[in-house]
Amino acid sequence: DTAVSQTPKYLVTQMGNDKSIKCEQNLGHDTMYWYKQDSKKFLKIMFSYNNKELIINETVPNRFSPKSPDKAHLNLHINSLELGDSAVYFCASSQGAQGGKPQHFGDGTRLSIL
Amino acid sequence: GQQVMQIPQYQHVQEGEDFTTYCNSSTTLSNIQWYKQRPGGHPVFLIQLVKSGEVKKQKRLTFQFGEAKKNSSLHITATQTTDVGTYFCAAPSTPLVFGKGTRLSVIA
């Protein structure tokens, strides 16, 4: 009965490959997020969806393409992976898109590019 | 856009010592949130402060929101090894704006 679940937990792949990360939440929240956390632990917002609609798209290379088939799922596809993409990617959800709502995070996907 | 500055970036303490992390904003905040991330884990919501001058406690953790609602602090009394991790403050914005975190190490 995990609230926010991400798969896979670890992803090791070579430069140039394409990979996807999946996220599902069973909290009934209407807003989902993707964050990137680098080695210095800085949490950087990448995307946010509210009721399947993209509402936040920070300065992220267009190799990253999010997709939300329904409000309980938010996936992230990455094309042509680069060394700098190595990081931990967290999915999160909240009820409401306005700031100030507590966010619930998944366990993260540790992406390593060889 | 909204930013919050968090200090210190790192703190090493002996077990049993107290620890405080500070979060500052240049603008008035409607509320502030605190999260904890254990090593290898994910950020976990701890608390939200809303009122000017608010003080809330969770066991050995004391959270304060400044009178001007521009700063906040998290104080841990008598740290334990279980307190190890990174503590983030987060300011309400769309999206939520996280501070850079304070990484706490506790030496047994």
Tab-separated table of C-alpha atoms in Angstrom:
chain	number	residue	atom	x	y	z
A	1	ASP	CA	0.000	0.000	0.000
A	2	THR	CA	2.807	2.360	-0.959
A	3	ALA	CA	1.490	5.887	-1.501
A	4	VAL	CA	3.795	7.019	-4.315
A	5	SER	CA	5.625	4.276	-6.143
A	6	GLN	CA	8.295	4.634	-8.790
A	7	THR	CA	9.878	2.062	-11.036
A	8	PRO	CA	12.592	1.180	-11.514
A	9	LYS	CA	14.454	1.993	-8.314
A	10	TYR	CA	17.824	1.738	-10.046
A	11	LEU	CA	18.630	2.357	-13.683
A	12	VAL	CA	22.115	1.874	-15.082
A	13	THR	CA	22.476	2.455	-18.784
A	14	GLN	CA	24.798	3.730	-21.437
A	15	MET	CA	25.027	7.172	-22.914
A	16	GLY	CA	22.769	7.641	-25.902
A	17	ASN	CA	20.112	5.181	-24.767
A	18	ASP	CA	16.445	6.006	-24.212
A	19	LYS	CA	14.789	5.090	-20.908
A	20	SER	CA	11.518	5.573	-19.055
A	21	ILE	CA	10.619	5.938	-15.399
A	22	LYS	CA	7.100	5.288	-14.166
A	23	CYS	CA	5.251	6.755	-11.216
A	24	GLU	CA	1.907	5.954	-9.657
A	25	GLN	CA	0.168	7.396	-6.617
A	26	ASN	CA	-2.784	5.934	-4.753
A	27	LEU	CA	-3.457	8.958	-2.565
A	28	GLY	CA	-6.167	10.375	-4.795
A	29	HIS	CA	-4.075	13.502	-5.392
A	30	ASP	CA	-4.653	15.602	-8.483
A	31	THR	CA	-1.138	16.991	-8.920
A	32	MET	CA	2.074	15.136	-9.644
A	33	TYR	CA	5.686	16.252	-10.026
A	34	TRP	CA	9.080	15.171	-11.249
A	35	TYR	CA	12.164	16.391	-9.396
A	36	LYS	CA	15.845	15.886	-10.122
A	37	GLN	CA	18.236	15.651	-7.176
A	38	ASP	CA	21.913	15.983	-7.938
A	39	SER	CA	24.892	14.800	-5.918
A	40	LYS	CA	24.751	17.956	-3.785
A	41	LYS	CA	21.208	17.051	-2.769
A	42	PHE	CA	19.615	20.052	-4.474
A	43	LEU	CA	15.994	19.309	-5.358
A	44	LYS	CA	15.105	20.810	-8.698
A	45	ILE	CA	11.553	20.772	-10.055
A	46	MET	CA	11.294	19.548	-13.620
A	47	PHE	CA	7.600	19.150	-14.403
A	48	SER	CA	4.222	19.276	-12.769
A	49	TYR	CA	0.852	17.982	-13.920
A	50	ASN	CA	-2.535	18.868	-12.515
A	51	ASN	CA	-5.394	16.598	-13.563
A	52	LYS	CA	-3.319	15.328	-16.466
A	53	GLU	CA	-2.508	18.827	-17.705
A	54	LEU	CA	1.061	20.120	-17.781
A	55	ILE	CA	1.270	23.186	-15.555
A	56	ILE	CA	4.970	23.511	-14.874
A	57	ASN	CA	7.744	22.922	-17.342
A	58	GLU	CA	10.989	24.250	-15.980
A	59	THR	CA	14.074	24.720	-18.106
A	60	VAL	CA	14.635	21.101	-18.944
A	61	PRO	CA	16.154	19.735	-22.176
A	62	ASN	CA	13.488	18.564	-24.581
A	63	ARG	CA	15.056	15.100	-24.390
A	64	PHE	CA	12.882	14.784	-21.278
A	65	SER	CA	9.231	14.173	-22.044
A	66	PRO	CA	6.670	13.626	-19.304
A	67	LYS	CA	3.349	11.944	-19.896
A	68	SER	CA	0.332	11.684	-17.624
A	69	PRO	CA	-2.223	9.140	-18.843
A	70	ASP	CA	-4.437	9.867	-15.847
A	71	LYS	CA	-4.114	11.842	-12.652
A	72	ALA	CA	-2.717	8.851	-10.756
A	73	HIS	CA	0.189	8.294	-13.129
A	74	LEU	CA	3.063	10.389	-14.339
A	75	ASN	CA	5.824	8.886	-16.441
A	76	LEU	CA	9.092	10.355	-17.613
A	77	HIS	CA	10.791	9.384	-20.850
A	78	ILE	CA	14.360	10.428	-21.513
A	79	ASN	CA	15.903	10.286	-24.963
A	80	SER	CA	19.589	10.183	-25.820
A	81	LEU	CA	20.803	9.963	-22.239
A	82	GLU	CA	23.858	12.031	-21.340
A	83	LEU	CA	26.388	11.759	-18.507
A	84	GLY	CA	24.886	14.835	-16.857
A	85	ASP	CA	21.547	13.085	-16.520
A	86	SER	CA	22.974	10.913	-13.753
A	87	ALA	CA	20.983	11.814	-10.652
A	88	VAL	CA	18.130	10.651	-8.479
A	89	TYR	CA	14.720	11.386	-9.955
A	90	PHE	CA	11.831	11.742	-7.536
A	91	CYS	CA	8.167	11.636	-8.305
A	92	ALA	CA	5.858	13.432	-5.883
A	93	SER	CA	2.187	14.210	-5.533
A	94	SER	CA	-0.018	16.685	-3.714
A	95	GLN	CA	-3.659	17.581	-3.481
A	96	GLY	CA	-3.904	20.868	-5.316
A	97	ALA	CA	-1.456	22.590	-7.600
A	98	GLN	CA	-1.003	25.763	-5.588
A	99	GLY	CA	2.131	25.975	-3.521
A	100	GLY	CA	1.699	25.265	0.130
A	101	LYS	CA	0.300	21.771	-0.186
A	102	PRO	CA	2.488	19.097	1.414
A	103	GLN	CA	4.082	16.830	-1.114
A	104	HIS	CA	4.464	13.073	-0.866
A	105	PHE	CA	7.544	11.652	-2.529
A	106	GLY	CA	8.301	8.306	-4.080
A	107	ASP	CA	11.451	6.379	-3.180
A	108	GLY	CA	13.330	7.766	-6.161
A	109	THR	CA	14.968	6.308	-9.257
A	110	ARG	CA	18.749	6.310	-9.184
A	111	LEU	CA	19.903	6.831	-12.745
A	112	SER	CA	23.533	6.167	-13.604
A	113	ILE	CA	24.873	6.813	-17.066
A	114	LEU	CA	27.959	4.885	-18.113
B	1	GLY	CA	10.954	34.012	-8.367
B	2	GLN	CA	10.545	32.902	-4.809
B	3	GLN	CA	13.740	31.736	-3.132
B	4	VAL	CA	14.603	30.514	0.313
B	5	MET	CA	18.103	30.492	1.698
B	6	GLN	CA	18.981	27.770	4.133
B	7	ILE	CA	21.972	27.744	6.479
B	8	PRO	CA	24.182	26.051	7.334
B	9	GLN	CA	24.722	23.765	4.372
B	10	TYR	CA	26.421	21.158	6.563
B	11	GLN	CA	26.490	20.529	10.300
B	12	HIS	CA	28.419	17.893	12.199
B	13	VAL	CA	27.479	17.383	15.834
B	14	GLN	CA	28.308	14.984	18.622
B	15	GLU	CA	25.426	12.821	19.679
B	16	GLY	CA	23.588	14.607	22.424
B	17	GLU	CA	24.359	18.106	21.161
B	18	ASP	CA	21.670	20.413	19.854
B	19	PHE	CA	21.254	21.372	16.206
B	20	THR	CA	19.532	24.247	14.456
B	21	THR	CA	18.936	24.995	10.797
B	22	TYR	CA	17.622	28.307	9.521
B	23	CYS	CA	15.542	29.239	6.531
B	24	ASN	CA	15.268	32.813	5.265
B	25	SER	CA	13.164	34.472	2.624
B	26	SER	CA	13.331	37.992	1.212
B	27	THR	CA	9.550	38.057	0.924
B	28	THR	CA	6.735	37.348	3.357
B	29	LEU	CA	5.579	33.754	3.225
B	30	SER	CA	2.027	32.545	3.685
B	31	ASN	CA	3.416	29.370	5.217
B	32	ILE	CA	6.541	27.262	5.333
B	33	GLN	CA	7.085	23.521	5.230
B	34	TRP	CA	9.890	21.334	6.534
B	35	TYR	CA	11.007	18.008	5.121
B	36	LYS	CA	13.561	15.416	6.193
B	37	GLN	CA	15.480	13.158	3.849
B	38	ARG	CA	17.413	10.265	5.349
B	39	PRO	CA	20.564	9.106	3.511
B	40	GLY	CA	19.446	7.044	0.547
B	41	GLY	CA	15.826	7.949	1.202
B	42	HIS	CA	13.270	10.379	-0.080
B	43	PRO	CA	12.061	13.705	1.347
B	44	VAL	CA	9.373	13.221	3.965
B	45	PHE	CA	7.027	16.002	4.994
B	46	LEU	CA	7.476	16.935	8.659
B	47	ILE	CA	5.335	19.986	9.327
B	48	GLN	CA	3.761	23.141	7.984
B	49	LEU	CA	3.790	26.456	9.831
B	50	VAL	CA	1.212	29.081	8.978
B	51	LYS	CA	0.870	31.680	11.700
B	52	SER	CA	3.226	34.513	12.509
B	53	GLY	CA	5.412	33.555	15.478
B	54	GLU	CA	4.098	29.996	15.467
B	55	VAL	CA	6.045	27.371	17.396
B	56	LYS	CA	5.347	23.680	17.010
B	57	LYS	CA	7.021	20.706	18.618
B	58	GLN	CA	7.425	17.127	17.545
B	59	LYS	CA	9.233	15.279	20.329
B	60	ARG	CA	12.800	16.669	20.237
B	61	LEU	CA	12.129	18.839	17.170
B	62	THR	CA	10.985	22.451	17.576
B	63	PHE	CA	9.838	24.431	14.568
B	64	GLN	CA	9.448	28.207	14.584
B	65	PHE	CA	7.989	30.668	12.132
B	66	GLY	CA	9.234	34.230	12.464
B	67	GLU	CA	7.010	37.121	13.472
B	68	ALA	CA	7.478	38.719	10.065
B	69	LYS	CA	6.905	35.356	8.352
B	70	LYS	CA	10.174	35.684	6.482
B	71	ASN	CA	12.206	33.150	8.367
B	72	SER	CA	11.883	29.836	10.067
B	73	SER	CA	14.025	27.486	12.084
B	74	LEU	CA	14.180	23.847	13.036
B	75	HIS	CA	15.867	22.998	16.313
B	76	ILE	CA	16.693	19.479	17.437
B	77	THR	CA	17.446	18.938	21.102
B	78	ALA	CA	19.949	16.273	22.105
B	79	THR	CA	20.559	14.838	18.652
B	80	GLN	CA	20.553	11.110	18.082
B	81	THR	CA	22.007	9.067	15.244
B	82	THR	CA	18.484	8.646	13.903
B	83	ASP	CA	18.407	12.407	13.215
B	84	VAL	CA	21.023	12.049	10.479
B	85	GLY	CA	19.848	13.342	7.119
B	86	THR	CA	19.160	16.452	5.106
B	87	TYR	CA	16.539	18.908	6.322
B	88	PHE	CA	14.804	21.070	3.757
B	89	CYS	CA	12.548	24.034	4.188
B	90	ALA	CA	10.084	24.766	1.404
B	91	ALA	CA	8.233	27.950	0.570
B	92	PRO	CA	4.787	28.067	-0.987
B	93	SER	CA	4.922	28.865	-4.618
B	94	THR	CA	3.797	27.125	-7.748
B	95	PRO	CA	5.820	24.964	-7.699
B	96	LEU	CA	6.901	24.609	-4.098
B	97	VAL	CA	10.381	26.101	-3.694
B	98	PHE	CA	12.844	24.024	-1.696
B	99	GLY	CA	15.863	25.391	0.097
B	100	LYS	CA	19.193	23.732	-0.617
B	101	GLY	CA	18.983	21.807	2.630
B	102	THR	CA	21.140	21.352	5.692
B	103	ARG	CA	22.944	18.041	5.874
B	104	LEU	CA	23.230	16.854	9.459
B	105	SER	CA	25.828	14.321	10.552
B	106	VAL	CA	25.726	12.950	14.082
B	107	ILE	CA	28.876	11.439	15.538
B	108	ALA	CA	28.188	8.740	18.085
